mmCIF file with all atom_site columns, C-alpha atoms in Angstrom:
data_model
loop_
_atom_site.group_PDB
_atom_site.id
_atom_site.type_symbol
_atom_site.label_atom_id
_atom_site.label_alt_id
_atom_site.label_comp_id
_atom_site.label_asym_id
_atom_site.label_entity_id
_atom_site.label_seq_id
_atom_site.pdbx_PDB_ins_code
_atom_site.Cartn_x
_atom_site.Cartn_y
_atom_site.Cartn_z
_atom_site.occupancy
_atom_site.B_iso_or_equiv
_atom_site.pdbx_formal_charge
_atom_site.auth_seq_id
_atom_site.auth_comp_id
_atom_site.auth_asym_id
_atom_site.auth_atom_id
_atom_site.pdbx_PDB_model_num
ATOM 1   C CA . MET Q 1 1   ? 82.154  90.226  96.103  1.00 0.00 ? 1   MET Q CA 1
ATOM 2   C CA . PRO Q 1 2   ? 80.026  93.151  97.298  1.00 0.00 ? 2   PRO Q CA 1
ATOM 3   C CA . ILE Q 1 3   ? 81.681  95.238  99.992  1.00 0.00 ? 3   ILE Q CA 1
ATOM 4   C CA . TYR Q 1 4   ? 80.779  97.863  102.533 1.00 0.00 ? 4   TYR Q CA 1
ATOM 5   C CA . LEU Q 1 5   ? 83.548  100.087 103.843 1.00 0.00 ? 5   LEU Q CA 1
ATOM 6   C CA . ARG Q 1 6   ? 82.991  101.629 107.245 1.00 0.00 ? 6   ARG Q CA 1
ATOM 7   C CA . GLN Q 1 7   ? 84.652  104.814 108.397 1.00 0.00 ? 7   GLN Q CA 1
ATOM 8   C CA . GLY Q 1 8   ? 88.328  104.332 109.159 1.00 0.00 ? 8   GLY Q CA 1
ATOM 9   C CA . GLU Q 1 9   ? 88.847  101.225 107.019 1.00 0.00 ? 9   GLU Q CA 1
ATOM 10  C CA . GLN Q 1 10  ? 91.413  101.074 104.250 1.00 0.00 ? 10  GLN Q CA 1
ATOM 11  C CA . GLY Q 1 11  ? 90.298  101.600 100.674 1.00 0.00 ? 11  GLY Q CA 1
ATOM 12  C CA . ALA Q 1 12  ? 90.481  103.827 97.642  1.00 0.00 ? 12  ALA Q CA 1
ATOM 13  C CA . GLU Q 1 13  ? 90.549  107.544 98.443  1.00 0.00 ? 13  GLU Q CA 1
ATOM 14  C CA . ILE Q 1 14  ? 88.629  108.315 95.258  1.00 0.00 ? 14  ILE Q CA 1
ATOM 15  C CA . VAL Q 1 15  ? 85.538  106.294 94.421  1.00 0.00 ? 15  VAL Q CA 1
ATOM 16  C CA . TRP Q 1 16  ? 83.886  106.387 90.999  1.00 0.00 ? 16  TRP Q CA 1
ATOM 17  C CA . LEU Q 1 17  ? 80.292  105.369 91.627  1.00 0.00 ? 17  LEU Q CA 1
ATOM 18  C CA . ALA Q 1 18  ? 77.909  104.272 88.870  1.00 0.00 ? 18  ALA Q CA 1
ATOM 19  C CA . HIS Q 1 19  ? 74.218  103.276 89.133  1.00 0.00 ? 19  HIS Q CA 1
ATOM 20  C CA . TRP Q 1 20  ? 74.114  105.456 92.217  1.00 0.00 ? 20  TRP Q CA 1
ATOM 21  C CA . SER Q 1 21  ? 71.443  106.748 94.542  1.00 0.00 ? 21  SER Q CA 1
ATOM 22  C CA . ILE Q 1 22  ? 71.319  108.646 97.832  1.00 0.00 ? 22  ILE Q CA 1
ATOM 23  C CA . ARG Q 1 23  ? 69.495  107.080 100.772 1.00 0.00 ? 23  ARG Q CA 1
ATOM 24  C CA . GLU Q 1 24  ? 68.554  108.842 104.002 1.00 0.00 ? 24  GLU Q CA 1
ATOM 25  C CA . THR Q 1 25  ? 68.064  107.304 107.443 1.00 0.00 ? 25  THR Q CA 1
ATOM 26  C CA . SER Q 1 26  ? 65.245  108.326 109.771 1.00 0.00 ? 26  SER Q CA 1
ATOM 27  C CA . GLU Q 1 27  ? 67.807  110.464 111.612 1.00 0.00 ? 27  GLU Q CA 1
ATOM 28  C CA . GLY Q 1 28  ? 68.712  112.408 108.468 1.00 0.00 ? 28  GLY Q CA 1
ATOM 29  C CA . ALA Q 1 29  ? 72.077  110.789 107.689 1.00 0.00 ? 29  ALA Q CA 1
ATOM 30  C CA . ARG Q 1 30  ? 72.636  110.382 103.954 1.00 0.00 ? 30  ARG Q CA 1
ATOM 31  C CA . HIS Q 1 31  ? 74.667  107.650 102.261 1.00 0.00 ? 31  HIS Q CA 1
ATOM 32  C CA . PHE Q 1 32  ? 75.569  106.755 98.696  1.00 0.00 ? 32  PHE Q CA 1
ATOM 33  C CA . VAL Q 1 33  ? 74.475  103.386 97.372  1.00 0.00 ? 33  VAL Q CA 1
ATOM 34  C CA . GLY Q 1 34  ? 75.975  102.330 94.066  1.00 0.00 ? 34  GLY Q CA 1
ATOM 35  C CA . TYR Q 1 35  ? 78.401  100.299 92.003  1.00 0.00 ? 35  TYR Q CA 1
ATOM 36  C CA . SER Q 1 36  ? 82.116  100.998 92.507  1.00 0.00 ? 36  SER Q CA 1
ATOM 37  C CA . MET Q 1 37  ? 83.920  101.072 89.164  1.00 0.00 ? 37  MET Q CA 1
ATOM 38  C CA . GLU Q 1 38  ? 87.325  100.435 90.800  1.00 0.00 ? 38  GLU Q CA 1
ATOM 39  C CA . THR Q 1 39  ? 86.362  97.301  92.686  1.00 0.00 ? 39  THR Q CA 1
ATOM 40  C CA . SER Q 1 40  ? 83.513  96.164  90.407  1.00 0.00 ? 40  SER Q CA 1
ATOM 41  C CA . SER Q 1 41  ? 81.278  95.677  93.418  1.00 0.00 ? 41  SER Q CA 1
ATOM 42  C CA . GLY Q 1 42  ? 78.356  97.155  95.299  1.00 0.00 ? 42  GLY Q CA 1
ATOM 43  C CA . ARG Q 1 43  ? 79.075  99.831  97.859  1.00 0.00 ? 43  ARG Q CA 1
ATOM 44  C CA . VAL Q 1 44  ? 77.387  101.797 100.626 1.00 0.00 ? 44  VAL Q CA 1
ATOM 45  C CA . SER Q 1 45  ? 79.311  104.880 101.706 1.00 0.00 ? 45  SER Q CA 1
ATOM 46  C CA . SER Q 1 46  ? 79.764  106.346 105.144 1.00 0.00 ? 46  SER Q CA 1
ATOM 47  C CA . LYS Q 1 47  ? 77.757  109.498 105.919 1.00 0.00 ? 47  LYS Q CA 1
ATOM 48  C CA . ILE Q 1 48  ? 77.886  112.238 103.266 1.00 0.00 ? 48  ILE Q CA 1
ATOM 49  C CA . PHE Q 1 49  ? 78.955  115.599 104.659 1.00 0.00 ? 49  PHE Q CA 1
ATOM 50  C CA . HIS Q 1 50  ? 79.553  117.547 101.433 1.00 0.00 ? 50  HIS Q CA 1
ATOM 51  C CA . LEU Q 1 51  ? 77.849  117.293 98.048  1.00 0.00 ? 51  LEU Q CA 1
ATOM 52  C CA . ASP Q 1 52  ? 78.507  119.439 94.976  1.00 0.00 ? 52  ASP Q CA 1
ATOM 53  C CA . ARG Q 1 53  ? 75.399  118.991 92.843  1.00 0.00 ? 53  ARG Q CA 1
ATOM 54  C CA . ALA Q 1 54  ? 76.841  120.749 89.790  1.00 0.00 ? 54  ALA Q CA 1
ATOM 55  C CA . THR Q 1 55  ? 79.879  118.495 89.385  1.00 0.00 ? 55  THR Q CA 1
ATOM 56  C CA . ARG Q 1 56  ? 78.378  115.525 91.237  1.00 0.00 ? 56  ARG Q CA 1
ATOM 57  C CA . THR Q 1 57  ? 81.349  115.181 93.516  1.00 0.00 ? 57  THR Q CA 1
ATOM 58  C CA . ALA Q 1 58  ? 81.105  114.558 97.234  1.00 0.00 ? 58  ALA Q CA 1
ATOM 59  C CA . GLN Q 1 59  ? 83.058  113.719 100.348 1.00 0.00 ? 59  GLN Q CA 1
ATOM 60  C CA . THR Q 1 60  ? 82.035  111.361 103.126 1.00 0.00 ? 60  THR Q CA 1
ATOM 61  C CA . LEU Q 1 61  ? 83.037  111.093 106.770 1.00 0.00 ? 61  LEU Q CA 1
ATOM 62  C CA . SER Q 1 62  ? 85.619  108.459 105.851 1.00 0.00 ? 62  SER Q CA 1
ATOM 63  C CA . GLY Q 1 63  ? 87.464  111.205 103.962 1.00 0.00 ? 63  GLY Q CA 1
ATOM 64  C CA . ARG Q 1 64  ? 86.894  109.564 100.600 1.00 0.00 ? 64  ARG Q CA 1
ATOM 65  C CA . ILE Q 1 65  ? 86.029  111.592 97.527  1.00 0.00 ? 65  ILE Q CA 1
ATOM 66  C CA . TYR Q 1 66  ? 83.098  110.307 95.472  1.00 0.00 ? 66  TYR Q CA 1
ATOM 67  C CA . GLN Q 1 67  ? 82.577  111.052 91.785  1.00 0.00 ? 67  GLN Q CA 1
ATOM 68  C CA . LEU Q 1 68  ? 79.104  110.098 90.611  1.00 0.00 ? 68  LEU Q CA 1
ATOM 69  C CA . VAL Q 1 69  ? 79.212  108.649 87.105  1.00 0.00 ? 69  VAL Q CA 1
ATOM 70  C CA . GLY Q 1 70  ? 76.320  108.786 84.661  1.00 0.00 ? 70  GLY Q CA 1
ATOM 71  C CA . PRO Q 1 71  ? 72.660  109.084 85.663  1.00 0.00 ? 71  PRO Q CA 1
ATOM 72  C CA . SER Q 1 72  ? 71.331  107.765 88.954  1.00 0.00 ? 72  SER Q CA 1
ATOM 73  C CA . GLY Q 1 73  ? 70.117  104.189 89.015  1.00 0.00 ? 73  GLY Q CA 1
ATOM 74  C CA . HIS Q 1 74  ? 70.224  100.876 90.808  1.00 0.00 ? 74  HIS Q CA 1
ATOM 75  C CA . SER Q 1 75  ? 72.639  97.963  90.848  1.00 0.00 ? 75  SER Q CA 1
ATOM 76  C CA . VAL Q 1 76  ? 71.853  94.443  92.013  1.00 0.00 ? 76  VAL Q CA 1
ATOM 77  C CA . ASP Q 1 77  ? 75.197  94.253  93.829  1.00 0.00 ? 77  ASP Q CA 1
ATOM 78  C CA . ALA Q 1 78  ? 74.669  97.640  95.483  1.00 0.00 ? 78  ALA Q CA 1
ATOM 79  C CA . GLU Q 1 79  ? 71.159  96.733  96.626  1.00 0.00 ? 79  GLU Q CA 1
ATOM 80  C CA . TYR Q 1 80  ? 72.488  93.503  98.107  1.00 0.00 ? 80  TYR Q CA 1
ATOM 81  C CA . VAL Q 1 81  ? 75.037  95.435  100.165 1.00 0.00 ? 81  VAL Q CA 1
ATOM 82  C CA . PHE Q 1 82  ? 72.447  98.016  101.174 1.00 0.00 ? 82  PHE Q CA 1
ATOM 83  C CA . ASN Q 1 83  ? 69.941  95.398  102.322 1.00 0.00 ? 83  ASN Q CA 1
ATOM 84  C CA . THR Q 1 84  ? 72.708  93.718  104.307 1.00 0.00 ? 84  THR Q CA 1
ATOM 85  C CA . VAL Q 1 85  ? 73.777  96.805  106.260 1.00 0.00 ? 85  VAL Q CA 1
ATOM 86  C CA . ALA Q 1 86  ? 70.697  99.070  106.232 1.00 0.00 ? 86  ALA Q CA 1
ATOM 87  C CA . LYS Q 1 87  ? 69.203  97.632  109.409 1.00 0.00 ? 87  LYS Q CA 1
ATOM 88  C CA . ASP Q 1 88  ? 72.404  98.126  111.409 1.00 0.00 ? 88  ASP Q CA 1
ATOM 89  C CA . ILE Q 1 89  ? 73.150  101.619 110.107 1.00 0.00 ? 89  ILE Q CA 1
ATOM 90  C CA . GLY Q 1 90  ? 69.568  102.847 110.307 1.00 0.00 ? 90  GLY Q CA 1
ATOM 91  C CA . ASN Q 1 91  ? 68.829  101.273 113.701 1.00 0.00 ? 91  ASN Q CA 1
ATOM 92  C CA . GLY Q 1 92  ? 66.142  99.131  112.117 1.00 0.00 ? 92  GLY Q CA 1
ATOM 93  C CA . LYS Q 1 93  ? 64.097  102.131 110.964 1.00 0.00 ? 93  LYS Q CA 1
ATOM 94  C CA . PRO Q 1 94  ? 62.959  102.875 107.380 1.00 0.00 ? 94  PRO Q CA 1
ATOM 95  C CA . TRP Q 1 95  ? 65.196  104.653 104.859 1.00 0.00 ? 95  TRP Q CA 1
ATOM 96  C CA . ARG Q 1 96  ? 64.156  107.154 102.171 1.00 0.00 ? 96  ARG Q CA 1
ATOM 97  C CA . ASP Q 1 97  ? 65.504  107.535 98.638  1.00 0.00 ? 97  ASP Q CA 1
ATOM 98  C CA . VAL Q 1 98  ? 66.293  111.268 98.427  1.00 0.00 ? 98  VAL Q CA 1
ATOM 99  C CA . THR Q 1 99  ? 68.248  111.215 95.167  1.00 0.00 ? 99  THR Q CA 1
ATOM 100 C CA . ALA Q 1 100 ? 65.802  113.340 93.159  1.00 0.00 ? 100 ALA Q CA 1
ATOM 101 C CA . GLU Q 1 101 ? 65.344  115.773 96.051  1.00 0.00 ? 101 GLU Q CA 1
ATOM 102 C CA . LEU Q 1 102 ? 69.050  116.499 96.336  1.00 0.00 ? 102 LEU Q CA 1
ATOM 103 C CA . ILE Q 1 103 ? 69.949  116.281 92.636  1.00 0.00 ? 103 ILE Q CA 1
ATOM 104 C CA . PRO Q 1 104 ? 66.852  117.147 90.557  1.00 0.00 ? 104 PRO Q CA 1
ATOM 105 C CA . ASP Q 1 105 ? 68.593  116.331 87.255  1.00 0.00 ? 105 ASP Q CA 1
ATOM 106 C CA . CYS Q 1 106 ? 69.875  112.997 88.565  1.00 0.00 ? 106 CYS Q CA 1
ATOM 107 C CA . GLN Q 1 107 ? 68.508  111.135 85.535  1.00 0.00 ? 107 GLN Q CA 1
ATOM 108 C CA . GLU Q 1 108 ? 70.616  113.216 83.154  1.00 0.00 ? 108 GLU Q CA 1
ATOM 109 C CA . ARG Q 1 109 ? 74.017  111.942 82.133  1.00 0.00 ? 109 ARG Q CA 1
ATOM 110 C CA . LYS Q 1 110 ? 76.855  114.288 83.072  1.00 0.00 ? 110 LYS Q CA 1
ATOM 111 C CA . ALA Q 1 111 ? 80.121  114.223 81.146  1.00 0.00 ? 111 ALA Q CA 1
ATOM 112 C CA . VAL Q 1 112 ? 82.933  112.640 83.142  1.00 0.00 ? 112 VAL Q CA 1
ATOM 113 C CA . THR Q 1 113 ? 86.172  111.001 82.083  1.00 0.00 ? 113 THR Q CA 1
ATOM 114 C CA . ALA Q 1 114 ? 85.714  107.358 81.222  1.00 0.00 ? 114 ALA Q CA 1
ATOM 115 C CA . ASP Q 1 115 ? 89.206  106.323 82.317  1.00 0.00 ? 115 ASP Q CA 1
ATOM 116 C CA . CYS Q 1 116 ? 88.776  107.551 85.914  1.00 0.00 ? 116 CYS Q CA 1
ATOM 117 C CA . GLU Q 1 117 ? 92.158  109.285 85.796  1.00 0.00 ? 117 GLU Q CA 1
ATOM 118 C CA . GLU Q 1 118 ? 90.909  112.825 86.416  1.00 0.00 ? 118 GLU Q CA 1
ATOM 119 C CA . MET Q 1 119 ? 88.848  114.610 89.019  1.00 0.00 ? 119 MET Q CA 1
ATOM 120 C CA . THR Q 1 120 ? 87.077  117.950 89.261  1.00 0.00 ? 120 THR Q CA 1
ATOM 121 C CA . LEU Q 1 121 ? 88.546  121.080 90.803  1.00 0.00 ? 121 LEU Q CA 1
ATOM 122 C CA . GLU Q 1 122 ? 86.142  120.792 93.741  1.00 0.00 ? 122 GLU Q CA 1
ATOM 123 C CA . ALA Q 1 123 ? 87.155  117.205 94.445  1.00 0.00 ? 123 ALA Q CA 1
ATOM 124 C CA . ALA Q 1 124 ? 90.842  118.056 94.013  1.00 0.00 ? 124 ALA Q CA 1
ATOM 125 C CA . ALA Q 1 125 ? 90.590  120.829 96.600  1.00 0.00 ? 125 ALA Q CA 1
ATOM 126 C CA . ARG Q 1 126 ? 89.045  118.422 99.094  1.00 0.00 ? 126 ARG Q CA 1
ATOM 127 C CA . LEU Q 1 127 ? 91.601  115.712 98.358  1.00 0.00 ? 127 LEU Q CA 1
ATOM 128 C CA . LEU Q 1 128 ? 94.441  118.158 99.045  1.00 0.00 ? 128 LEU Q CA 1
ATOM 129 C CA . THR Q 1 129 ? 92.536  119.832 101.927 1.00 0.00 ? 129 THR Q CA 1
ATOM 130 C CA . LEU Q 1 130 ? 93.121  123.188 100.246 1.00 0.00 ? 130 LEU Q CA 1
ATOM 131 C CA . SER Q 1 131 ? 90.748  125.922 99.124  1.00 0.00 ? 131 SER Q CA 1
ATOM 132 C CA . ARG Q 1 132 ? 89.445  126.034 95.569  1.00 0.00 ? 132 ARG Q CA 1
ATOM 133 C CA . ALA Q 1 133 ? 91.130  129.410 95.131  1.00 0.00 ? 133 ALA Q CA 1
ATOM 134 C CA . TYR Q 1 134 ? 94.505  128.001 96.158  1.00 0.00 ? 134 TYR Q CA 1
ATOM 135 C CA . VAL Q 1 135 ? 94.186  125.036 93.801  1.00 0.00 ? 135 VAL Q CA 1
ATOM 136 C CA . LYS Q 1 136 ? 93.307  127.485 91.020  1.00 0.00 ? 136 LYS Q CA 1
ATOM 137 C CA . SER Q 1 137 ? 96.469  129.430 91.833  1.00 0.00 ? 137 SER Q CA 1
ATOM 138 C CA . LEU Q 1 138 ? 98.499  126.208 91.568  1.00 0.00 ? 138 LEU Q CA 1
ATOM 139 C CA . ILE Q 1 139 ? 97.013  125.674 88.118  1.00 0.00 ? 139 ILE Q CA 1
ATOM 140 C CA . SER Q 1 140 ? 97.725  129.282 87.108  1.00 0.00 ? 140 SER Q CA 1
ATOM 141 C CA . ASP Q 1 141 ? 101.336 128.877 88.262  1.00 0.00 ? 141 ASP Q CA 1
ATOM 142 C CA . ASP Q 1 142 ? 101.645 125.658 86.211  1.00 0.00 ? 142 ASP Q CA 1
ATOM 143 C CA . LYS Q 1 143 ? 102.307 123.602 89.333  1.00 0.00 ? 143 LYS Q CA 1
ATOM 144 C CA . ILE Q 1 144 ? 99.353  121.332 88.563  1.00 0.00 ? 144 ILE Q CA 1
ATOM 145 C CA . PRO Q 1 145 ? 98.029  120.607 85.039  1.00 0.00 ? 145 PRO Q CA 1
ATOM 146 C CA . SER Q 1 146 ? 94.350  120.801 84.168  1.00 0.00 ? 146 SER Q CA 1
ATOM 147 C CA . ARG Q 1 147 ? 91.919  120.993 81.299  1.00 0.00 ? 147 ARG Q CA 1
ATOM 148 C CA . VAL Q 1 148 ? 88.468  122.488 80.837  1.00 0.00 ? 148 VAL Q CA 1
ATOM 149 C CA . GLY Q 1 149 ? 85.819  119.994 79.763  1.00 0.00 ? 149 GLY Q CA 1
ATOM 150 C CA . ASP Q 1 150 ? 82.168  120.180 78.810  1.00 0.00 ? 150 ASP Q CA 1
ATOM 151 C CA . GLY Q 1 151 ? 80.156  122.764 80.680  1.00 0.00 ? 151 GLY Q CA 1
ATOM 152 C CA . GLY Q 1 152 ? 83.306  124.596 81.751  1.00 0.00 ? 152 GLY Q CA 1
ATOM 153 C CA . VAL Q 1 153 ? 84.169  121.928 84.339  1.00 0.00 ? 153 VAL Q CA 1
ATOM 154 C CA . GLN Q 1 154 ? 87.865  121.915 85.183  1.00 0.00 ? 154 GLN Q CA 1
ATOM 155 C CA . TRP Q 1 155 ? 89.500  118.479 85.320  1.00 0.00 ? 155 TRP Q CA 1
ATOM 156 C CA . ILE Q 1 156 ? 92.817  117.670 86.994  1.00 0.00 ? 156 ILE Q CA 1
ATOM 157 C CA . PRO Q 1 157 ? 94.859  114.453 86.568  1.00 0.00 ? 157 PRO Q CA 1
ATOM 158 C CA . ILE Q 1 158 ? 94.764  112.347 89.727  1.00 0.00 ? 158 ILE Q CA 1
ATOM 159 C CA . ALA Q 1 159 ? 98.419  111.362 89.230  1.00 0.00 ? 159 ALA Q CA 1
ATOM 160 C CA . ALA Q 1 160 ? 99.441  115.037 89.340  1.00 0.00 ? 160 ALA Q CA 1
ATOM 161 C CA . LEU Q 1 161 ? 97.419  115.602 92.507  1.00 0.00 ? 161 LEU Q CA 1
ATOM 162 C CA . THR Q 1 162 ? 98.954  112.570 94.184  1.00 0.00 ? 162 THR Q CA 1
ATOM 163 C CA . GLU Q 1 163 ? 102.449 113.740 93.262  1.00 0.00 ? 163 GLU Q CA 1
ATOM 164 C CA . TYR Q 1 164 ? 101.790 117.257 94.567  1.00 0.00 ? 164 TYR Q CA 1
ATOM 165 C CA . ARG Q 1 165 ? 100.305 115.944 97.813  1.00 0.00 ? 165 ARG Q CA 1
ATOM 166 C CA . THR Q 1 166 ? 103.344 113.712 98.380  1.00 0.00 ? 166 THR Q CA 1
ATOM 167 C CA . LYS Q 1 167 ? 105.610 116.714 97.856  1.00 0.00 ? 167 LYS Q CA 1
ATOM 168 C CA . MET Q 1 168 ? 103.459 118.852 100.162 1.00 0.00 ? 168 MET Q CA 1
ATOM 169 C CA . ARG Q 1 169 ? 103.597 116.243 102.939 1.00 0.00 ? 169 ARG Q CA 1
ATOM 170 C CA . ALA Q 1 170 ? 107.374 115.867 102.574 1.00 0.00 ? 170 ALA Q CA 1
ATOM 171 C CA . GLU Q 1 171 ? 107.837 119.625 102.935 1.00 0.00 ? 171 GLU Q CA 1
ATOM 172 C CA . LEU Q 1 172 ? 105.596 119.650 106.002 1.00 0.00 ? 172 LEU Q CA 1
ATOM 173 C CA . GLU Q 1 173 ? 107.565 116.815 107.607 1.00 0.00 ? 173 GLU Q CA 1
ATOM 174 C CA . THR Q 1 174 ? 110.812 118.720 106.995 1.00 0.00 ? 174 THR Q CA 1
ATOM 175 C CA . VAL Q 1 175 ? 109.399 121.801 108.710 1.00 0.00 ? 175 VAL Q CA 1
ATOM 176 C CA . LEU Q 1 176 ? 108.110 119.768 111.667 1.00 0.00 ? 176 LEU Q CA 1
ATOM 177 C CA . GLU Q 1 177 ? 111.467 118.022 112.088 1.00 0.00 ? 177 GLU Q CA 1
ATOM 178 C CA . ALA Q 1 178 ? 113.228 121.395 112.113 1.00 0.00 ? 178 ALA Q CA 1
ATOM 179 C CA . ILE Q 1 179 ? 110.823 122.660 114.777 1.00 0.00 ? 179 ILE Q CA 1
ATOM 180 C CA . MET Q 1 180 ? 111.375 119.543 116.899 1.00 0.00 ? 180 MET Q CA 1
ATOM 181 C CA . CYS Q 1 181 ? 115.156 119.847 116.643 1.00 0.00 ? 181 CYS Q CA 1
ATOM 182 C CA . GLU Q 1 182 ? 114.988 123.512 117.626 1.00 0.00 ? 182 GLU Q CA 1
ATOM 183 C CA . SER Q 1 183 ? 112.772 122.760 120.627 1.00 0.00 ? 183 SER Q CA 1
ATOM 184 C CA . GLU Q 1 184 ? 115.217 120.116 121.898 1.00 0.00 ? 184 GLU Q CA 1
ATOM 185 C CA . ARG Q 1 185 ? 118.173 122.496 122.009 1.00 0.00 ? 185 ARG Q CA 1
ATOM 186 C CA . PRO Q 1 186 ? 119.180 123.674 125.538 1.00 0.00 ? 186 PRO Q CA 1
ATOM 187 C CA . GLY Q 1 187 ? 118.036 127.225 126.132 1.00 0.00 ? 187 GLY Q CA 1
ATOM 188 C CA . PRO Q 1 188 ? 120.069 130.129 127.599 1.00 0.00 ? 188 PRO Q CA 1
ATOM 189 C CA . TYR Q 1 189 ? 118.193 130.082 130.895 1.00 0.00 ? 189 TYR Q CA 1
ATOM 190 C CA . GLY Q 1 190 ? 120.345 128.969 133.822 1.00 0.00 ? 190 GLY Q CA 1
ATOM 191 C CA . ALA Q 1 191 ? 123.414 128.385 131.661 1.00 0.00 ? 191 ALA Q CA 1
ATOM 192 C CA . GLY Q 1 192 ? 126.534 128.509 133.859 1.00 0.00 ? 192 GLY Q CA 1
ATOM 193 C CA . PHE Q 1 193 ? 124.533 128.975 137.062 1.00 0.00 ? 193 PHE Q CA 1
ATOM 194 C CA . PRO Q 1 194 ? 123.787 126.444 139.824 1.00 0.00 ? 194 PRO Q CA 1
ATOM 195 C CA . LEU Q 1 195 ? 120.205 125.210 139.836 1.00 0.00 ? 195 LEU Q CA 1
ATOM 196 C CA . HIS Q 1 196 ? 119.588 125.739 143.569 1.00 0.00 ? 196 HIS Q CA 1
ATOM 197 C CA . GLY Q 1 197 ? 121.365 128.941 144.487 1.00 0.00 ? 197 GLY Q CA 1
ATOM 198 C CA . LYS Q 1 198 ? 124.916 129.074 145.843 1.00 0.00 ? 198 LYS Q CA 1
ATOM 199 C CA . SER Q 1 199 ? 126.935 126.035 146.810 1.00 0.00 ? 199 SER Q CA 1
ATOM 200 C CA . GLY Q 1 200 ? 127.063 124.893 150.431 1.00 0.00 ? 200 GLY Q CA 1
ATOM 201 C CA . GLY Q 1 201 ? 130.545 126.428 151.022 1.00 0.00 ? 201 GLY Q CA 1
ATOM 202 C CA . ASP Q 1 202 ? 129.434 129.970 150.250 1.00 0.00 ? 202 ASP Q CA 1
ATOM 203 C CA . GLU Q 1 203 ? 128.598 132.351 153.088 1.00 0.00 ? 203 GLU Q CA 1
ATOM 204 C CA . THR Q 1 204 ? 125.569 134.580 153.067 1.00 0.00 ? 204 THR Q CA 1
ATOM 205 C CA . GLU Q 1 205 ? 125.242 137.956 154.718 1.00 0.00 ? 205 GLU Q CA 1
#
């Protein structure tokens, strides 16, 4: 069944989109329309806020990473979803197809992995919320495996990225727990002293 995932809903963090296009609302918001290879259904993304034309990877406001597969095109399922939601998203105003404007070579097929088990360096950096340079350093230090494909594009196994992110989150939680425990310890201020001056039996001069 065709689906449309709004921002904040549950779903795959990485979307491999075939027969894709980019549509723009009258207000300038851009969305992907295409066929999701994971769910075998049509899809309209939330607003695109980053697009790497060279590797055809992108990130939307939902936080999902999109990998565009093959040349641009149209899917019956995707068009059905688009026609269903376009009026609501675009406030009833016309949309424009801006695919060729944003990606001039959109009709050319770019080499991507067919098994959807790898992602580009750019997409990996966004998935981990790290800089490209830092991800490169992880590769150089053999903490994350990678390979160089056609056109010099660096590909990283998604399983390795997921494992590293889980480890990174666990380390962060450990640090936060240590900080919380430290903040809950009683401090030295006022230790051994009454809170409101001397007791009632003491005389003052």
